[in-house]
Coordinates of C-alpha atoms and ligand atoms in Angstrom, one line a residue:
X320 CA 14.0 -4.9 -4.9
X321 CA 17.7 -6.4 -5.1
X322 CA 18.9 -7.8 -8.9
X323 CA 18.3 -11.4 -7.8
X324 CA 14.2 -10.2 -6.5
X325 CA 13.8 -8.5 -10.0
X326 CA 14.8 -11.4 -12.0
X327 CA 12.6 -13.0 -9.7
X328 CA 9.7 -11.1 -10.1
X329 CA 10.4 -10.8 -14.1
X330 CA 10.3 -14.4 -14.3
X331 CA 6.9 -14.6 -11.6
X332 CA 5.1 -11.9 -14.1
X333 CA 4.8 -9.6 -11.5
X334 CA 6.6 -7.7 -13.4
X335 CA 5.3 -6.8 -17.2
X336 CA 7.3 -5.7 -20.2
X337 CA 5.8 -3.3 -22.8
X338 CA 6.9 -2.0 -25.6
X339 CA 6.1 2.0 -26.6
X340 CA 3.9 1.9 -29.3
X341 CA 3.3 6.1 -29.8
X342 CA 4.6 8.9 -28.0
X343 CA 2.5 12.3 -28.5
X344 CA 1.9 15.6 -27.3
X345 CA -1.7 15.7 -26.2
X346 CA -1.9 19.2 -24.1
X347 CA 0.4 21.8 -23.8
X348 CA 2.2 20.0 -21.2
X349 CA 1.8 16.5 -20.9
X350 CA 2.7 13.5 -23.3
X351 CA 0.7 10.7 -23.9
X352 CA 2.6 7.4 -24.4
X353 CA 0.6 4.2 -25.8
X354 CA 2.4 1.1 -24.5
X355 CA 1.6 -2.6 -26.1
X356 CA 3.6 -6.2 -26.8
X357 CA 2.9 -9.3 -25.1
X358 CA 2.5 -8.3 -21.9
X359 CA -0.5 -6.2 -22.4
X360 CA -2.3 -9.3 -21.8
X361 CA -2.2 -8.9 -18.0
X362 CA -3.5 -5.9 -17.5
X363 CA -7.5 -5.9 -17.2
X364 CA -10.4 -4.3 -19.1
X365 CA -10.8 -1.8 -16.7
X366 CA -7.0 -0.8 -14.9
X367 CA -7.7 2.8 -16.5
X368 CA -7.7 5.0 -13.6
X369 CA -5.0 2.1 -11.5
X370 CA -1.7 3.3 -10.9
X371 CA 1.5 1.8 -11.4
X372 CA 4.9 1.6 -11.0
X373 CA 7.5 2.5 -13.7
X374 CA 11.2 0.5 -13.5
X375 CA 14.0 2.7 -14.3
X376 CA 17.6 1.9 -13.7
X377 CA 19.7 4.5 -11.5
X378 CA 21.3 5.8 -15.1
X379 CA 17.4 6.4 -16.6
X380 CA 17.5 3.0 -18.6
X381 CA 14.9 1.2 -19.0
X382 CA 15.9 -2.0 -20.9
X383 CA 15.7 -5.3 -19.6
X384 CA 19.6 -5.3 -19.7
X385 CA 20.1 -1.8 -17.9
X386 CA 17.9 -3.2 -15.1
X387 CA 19.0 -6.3 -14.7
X388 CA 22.7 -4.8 -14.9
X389 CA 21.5 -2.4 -11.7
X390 CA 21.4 -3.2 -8.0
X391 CA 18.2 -1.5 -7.1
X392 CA 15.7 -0.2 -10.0
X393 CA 14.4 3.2 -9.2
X394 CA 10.6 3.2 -9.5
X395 CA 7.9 6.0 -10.9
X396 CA 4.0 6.0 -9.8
X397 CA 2.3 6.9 -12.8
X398 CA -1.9 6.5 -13.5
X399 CA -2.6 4.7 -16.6
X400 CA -5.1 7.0 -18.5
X401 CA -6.5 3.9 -21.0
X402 CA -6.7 0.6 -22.1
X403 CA -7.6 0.2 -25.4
X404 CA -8.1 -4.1 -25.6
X405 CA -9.1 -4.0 -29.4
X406 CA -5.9 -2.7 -30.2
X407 CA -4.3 -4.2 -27.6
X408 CA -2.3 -0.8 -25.9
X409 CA -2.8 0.7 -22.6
X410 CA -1.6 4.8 -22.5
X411 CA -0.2 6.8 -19.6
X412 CA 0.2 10.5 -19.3
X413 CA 3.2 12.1 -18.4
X414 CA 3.3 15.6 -17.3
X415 CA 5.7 17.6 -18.5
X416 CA 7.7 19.5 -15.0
X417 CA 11.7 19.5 -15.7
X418 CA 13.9 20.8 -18.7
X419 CA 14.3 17.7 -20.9
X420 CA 16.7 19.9 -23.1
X421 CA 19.5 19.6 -20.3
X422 CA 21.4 16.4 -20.1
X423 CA 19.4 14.0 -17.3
X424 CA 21.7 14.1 -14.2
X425 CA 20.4 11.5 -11.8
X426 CA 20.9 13.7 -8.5
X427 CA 17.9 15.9 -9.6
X428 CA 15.7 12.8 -10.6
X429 CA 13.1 13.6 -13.5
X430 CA 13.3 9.8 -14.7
X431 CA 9.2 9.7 -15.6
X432 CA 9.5 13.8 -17.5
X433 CA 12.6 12.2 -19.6
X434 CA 11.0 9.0 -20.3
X435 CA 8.2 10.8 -21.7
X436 CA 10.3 13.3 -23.2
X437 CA 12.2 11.0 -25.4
X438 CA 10.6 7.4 -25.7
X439 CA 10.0 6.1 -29.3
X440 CA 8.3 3.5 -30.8
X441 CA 10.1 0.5 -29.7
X442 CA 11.8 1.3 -26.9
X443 CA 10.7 -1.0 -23.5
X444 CA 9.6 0.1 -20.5
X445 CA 9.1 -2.6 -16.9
X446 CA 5.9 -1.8 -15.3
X447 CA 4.5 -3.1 -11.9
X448 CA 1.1 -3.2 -10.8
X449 CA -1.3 -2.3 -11.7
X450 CA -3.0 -1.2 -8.3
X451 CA -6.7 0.6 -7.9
X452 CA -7.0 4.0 -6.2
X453 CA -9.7 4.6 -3.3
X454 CA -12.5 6.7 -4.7
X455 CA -14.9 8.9 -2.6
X456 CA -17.7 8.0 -0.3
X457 CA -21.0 7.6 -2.6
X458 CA -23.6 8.1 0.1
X459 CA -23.1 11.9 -0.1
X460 CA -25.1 15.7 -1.0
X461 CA -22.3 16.6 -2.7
X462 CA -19.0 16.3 -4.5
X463 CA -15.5 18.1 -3.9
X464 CA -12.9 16.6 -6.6
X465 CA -9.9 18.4 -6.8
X466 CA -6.9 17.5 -8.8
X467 CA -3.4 19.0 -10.5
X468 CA -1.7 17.9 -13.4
X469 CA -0.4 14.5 -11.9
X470 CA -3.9 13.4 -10.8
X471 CA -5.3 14.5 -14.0
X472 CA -6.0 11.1 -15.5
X473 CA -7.1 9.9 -12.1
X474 CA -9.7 12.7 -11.3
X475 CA -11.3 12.3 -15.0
X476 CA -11.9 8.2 -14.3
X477 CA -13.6 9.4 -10.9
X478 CA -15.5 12.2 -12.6
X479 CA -16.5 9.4 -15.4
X480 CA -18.2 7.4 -12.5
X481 CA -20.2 10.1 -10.5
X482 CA -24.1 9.6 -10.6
X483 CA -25.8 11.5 -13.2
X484 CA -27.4 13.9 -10.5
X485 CA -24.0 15.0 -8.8
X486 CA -24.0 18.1 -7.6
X487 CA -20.6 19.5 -6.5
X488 CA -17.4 21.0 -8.0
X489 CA -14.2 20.0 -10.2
X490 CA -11.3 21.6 -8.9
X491 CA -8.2 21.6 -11.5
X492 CA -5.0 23.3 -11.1
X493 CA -2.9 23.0 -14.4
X494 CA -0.3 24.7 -15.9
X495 CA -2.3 25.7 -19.0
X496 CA -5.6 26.6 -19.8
X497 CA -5.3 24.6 -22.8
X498 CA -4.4 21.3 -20.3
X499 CA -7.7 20.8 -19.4
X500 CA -9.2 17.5 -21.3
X501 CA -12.2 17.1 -22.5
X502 CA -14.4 15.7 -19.9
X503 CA -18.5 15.4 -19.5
X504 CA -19.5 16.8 -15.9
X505 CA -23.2 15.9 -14.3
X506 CA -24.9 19.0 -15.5
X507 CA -25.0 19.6 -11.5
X508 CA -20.9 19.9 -10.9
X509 CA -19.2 23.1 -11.8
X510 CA -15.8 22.7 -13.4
X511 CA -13.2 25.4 -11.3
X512 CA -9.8 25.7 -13.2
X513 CA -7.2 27.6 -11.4
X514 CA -4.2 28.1 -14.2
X515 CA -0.6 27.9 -12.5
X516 CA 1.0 31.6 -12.3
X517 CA 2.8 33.9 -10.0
X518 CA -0.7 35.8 -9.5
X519 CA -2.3 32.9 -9.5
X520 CA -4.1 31.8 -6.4
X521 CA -2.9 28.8 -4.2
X522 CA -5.2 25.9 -4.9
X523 CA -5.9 25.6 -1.1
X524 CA -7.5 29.2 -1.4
X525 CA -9.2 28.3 -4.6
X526 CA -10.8 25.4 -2.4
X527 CA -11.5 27.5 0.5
X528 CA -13.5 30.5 -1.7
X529 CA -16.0 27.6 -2.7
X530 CA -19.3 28.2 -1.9
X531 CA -20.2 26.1 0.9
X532 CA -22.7 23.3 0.1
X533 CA -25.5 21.8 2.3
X534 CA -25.2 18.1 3.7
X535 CA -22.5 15.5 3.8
X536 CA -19.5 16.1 1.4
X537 CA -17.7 13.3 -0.7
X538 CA -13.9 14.8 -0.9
X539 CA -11.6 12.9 -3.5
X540 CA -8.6 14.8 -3.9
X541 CA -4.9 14.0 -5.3
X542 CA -2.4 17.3 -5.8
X543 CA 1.0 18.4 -4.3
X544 CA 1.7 17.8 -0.7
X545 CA 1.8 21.1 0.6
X546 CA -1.3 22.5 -1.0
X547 CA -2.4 18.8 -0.1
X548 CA -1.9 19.4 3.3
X549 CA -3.8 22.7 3.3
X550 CA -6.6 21.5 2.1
X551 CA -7.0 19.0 4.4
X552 CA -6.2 21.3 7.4
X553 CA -9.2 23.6 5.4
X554 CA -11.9 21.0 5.4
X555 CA -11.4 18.7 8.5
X556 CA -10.2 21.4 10.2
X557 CA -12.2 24.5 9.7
X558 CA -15.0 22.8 7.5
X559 CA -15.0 19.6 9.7
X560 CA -15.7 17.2 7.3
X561 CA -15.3 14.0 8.8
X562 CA -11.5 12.3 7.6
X563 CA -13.9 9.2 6.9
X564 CA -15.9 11.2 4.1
X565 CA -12.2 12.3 2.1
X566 CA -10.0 10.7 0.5
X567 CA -6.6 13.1 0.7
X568 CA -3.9 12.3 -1.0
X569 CA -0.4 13.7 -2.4
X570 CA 1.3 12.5 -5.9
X571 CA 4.5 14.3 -5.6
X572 CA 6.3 17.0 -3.3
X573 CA 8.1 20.6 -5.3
X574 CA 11.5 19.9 -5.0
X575 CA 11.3 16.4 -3.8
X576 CA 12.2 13.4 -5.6
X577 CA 9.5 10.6 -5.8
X578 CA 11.8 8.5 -2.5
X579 CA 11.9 11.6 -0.9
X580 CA 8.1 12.4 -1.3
X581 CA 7.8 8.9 -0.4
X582 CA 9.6 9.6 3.3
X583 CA 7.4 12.3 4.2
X584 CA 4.4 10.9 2.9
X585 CA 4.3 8.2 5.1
X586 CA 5.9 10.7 8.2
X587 CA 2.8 12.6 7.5
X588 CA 0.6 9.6 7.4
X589 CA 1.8 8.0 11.4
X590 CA 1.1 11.8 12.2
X591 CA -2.2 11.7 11.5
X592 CA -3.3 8.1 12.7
X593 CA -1.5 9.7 15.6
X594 CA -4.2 12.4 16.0
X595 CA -7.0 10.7 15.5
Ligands
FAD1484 C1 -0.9 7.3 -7.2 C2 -0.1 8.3 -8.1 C3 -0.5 8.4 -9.4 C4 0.3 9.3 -10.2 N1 -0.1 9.5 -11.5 C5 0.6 10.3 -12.3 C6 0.3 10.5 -13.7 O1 -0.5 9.8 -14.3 N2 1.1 11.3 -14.4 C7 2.1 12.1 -13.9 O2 2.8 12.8 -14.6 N3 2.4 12.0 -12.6 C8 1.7 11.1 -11.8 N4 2.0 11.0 -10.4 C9 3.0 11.9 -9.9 C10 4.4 11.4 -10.2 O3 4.6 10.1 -9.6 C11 5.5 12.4 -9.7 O4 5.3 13.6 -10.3 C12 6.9 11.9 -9.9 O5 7.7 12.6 -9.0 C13 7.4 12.1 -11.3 O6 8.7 11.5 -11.4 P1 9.9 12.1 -12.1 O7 10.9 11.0 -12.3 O8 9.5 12.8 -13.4 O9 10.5 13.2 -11.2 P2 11.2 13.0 -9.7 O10 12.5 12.4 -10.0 O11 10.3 12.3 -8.8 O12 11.4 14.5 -9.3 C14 12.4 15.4 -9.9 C15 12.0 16.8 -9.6 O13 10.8 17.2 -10.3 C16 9.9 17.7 -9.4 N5 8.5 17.2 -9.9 C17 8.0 16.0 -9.9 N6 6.8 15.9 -10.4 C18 6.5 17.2 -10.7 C19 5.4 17.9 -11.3 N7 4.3 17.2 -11.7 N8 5.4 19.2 -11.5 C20 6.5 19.9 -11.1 N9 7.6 19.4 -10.6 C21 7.6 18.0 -10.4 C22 10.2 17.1 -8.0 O14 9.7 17.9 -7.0 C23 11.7 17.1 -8.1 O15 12.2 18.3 -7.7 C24 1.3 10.1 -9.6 C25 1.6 9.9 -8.3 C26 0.9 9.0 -7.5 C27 1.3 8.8 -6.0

């Protein structure tokens, strides 16, 4: 999007202004911001679990001015985690990952941790979107949802939405015990938190040491690409769960910006409709 497209799309509304209402600590390591202002008006009842896009310039501004001032914005996908319409707010949650006690230096990215790091009451923030997720298949024996600390908020809206007589498991990789929100499971799914540490397993073995299930799987699962990728090699390889029956997906790459993620997301992607 060039400066002339973004005025553009400011003035079309496709592209919304809020204003930061609250910024808290909710867990360990991630903040909650609760957005509002006119705006707030065009996003819908139910856009909690949709994802958007956050406008930053190439500096980590995020006024009107700074972006209109930049060639190219730089843009964050982030999940909004509610929408409150009787107060008006909808909130996103920001995980915590970089040092937001250096200076931010632009070549090592870290726009979304430092916004969330520092925003204030008042401060503005350009969103686009929002845009729904796929969820998982619901003809299905059982349920596999497995999720890190950037698909947190998504994985709770899908957990929200499975039939009271799920059966199945809740996979969680976070960074802390104490990051895991509280969330009402079918009394039939079993809640599997694998807390982030040198000894800790990989979350592709953590999936793997399941116990097998009978009948068709429903697989929804969002984590890093490379324990994304080995969990998909894991169940439609080994496990042979139909691609059809999973929804696979990776929010962000270790040591990879979000454009760079972005590259070999969509490499990976024309490999696999190559193998089909
Ligand atoms: C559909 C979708 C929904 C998402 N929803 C959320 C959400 O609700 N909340 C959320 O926090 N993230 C979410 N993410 C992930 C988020 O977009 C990425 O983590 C993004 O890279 C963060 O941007 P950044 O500017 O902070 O860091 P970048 O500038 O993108 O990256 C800077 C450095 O930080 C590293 N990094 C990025 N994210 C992490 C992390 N989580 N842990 C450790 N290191 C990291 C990168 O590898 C890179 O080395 C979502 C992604 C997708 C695709």
């Amino acid at each position: 999007m060039n400066k002339f497209n973004l005025a553009a799309a400011l003035e079309e509304k496709k592209i919304k202004t809020l204003t930061v209402v609250s910024n808290s600590r909710i867990t360990p390591n991630m903040h909650r911001v609760v957005f509002g202002g006119e705006d707030i008006a065009r996003f819908p009842a139910d856009c909690a679990g949709s994802y958007v896009k956050l406008l930053f310039s190439p500096e980590g501004e995020t006024s009107i001015e700074a972006l209109m001032a930049s060639a190219k914005p730089v843009m964050r996908t982030l999940t909004i985690s509610g929408r409150d319409m009787a107060q008006g707010t909808l909130s996103v949650d920001f995980v915590s990952h970089a040092d937001t006690t250096a200076p931010f230096d632009a070549s090592q990215g870290g726009y979304a941790a430092y916004f969330a790091a520092n925003a204030t009451a008042g401060d503005t923030l350009c969103f686009a979107g929002p845009q729904t997720i796929q969820s998982y298949i619901s003809e299905a024996d059982w349920f596999l949802l497995v999720a890190d600390m950037t698909s947190l908020t998504a994985v709770m809206t899908k957990v929200a939405t499975l039939p009271a007589d799920a059966k199945g498991y809740v996979v969680l990789n976070v960074t802390s015990r104490d990051d895991v929100q509280p969330m009402t499971l079918p009394a039939g799914m079993s809640l599997v938190v694998n807390v982030q540490g040198e000894q800790a397993p990989l979350l592709a073995d953590v999936v793997a040491d399941l116990a097998w299930l009978d009948g068709k799987v429903a697989v929804w699962c969002a984590c890093e690409f490379t324990a994304m990728k080995a969990i998909r090699t894991y169940l439609n390889g080994e496990r042979e769960v139909p691609r059809s029956d999973c929804y696979i997906s990776s929010y962000w790459k270790q040591g990879v910006t979000e454009e760079g993620h972005k590259v070999l997301k969509h490499q990976d992607s024309e490999a696999q409709s190559a193998n089909v």
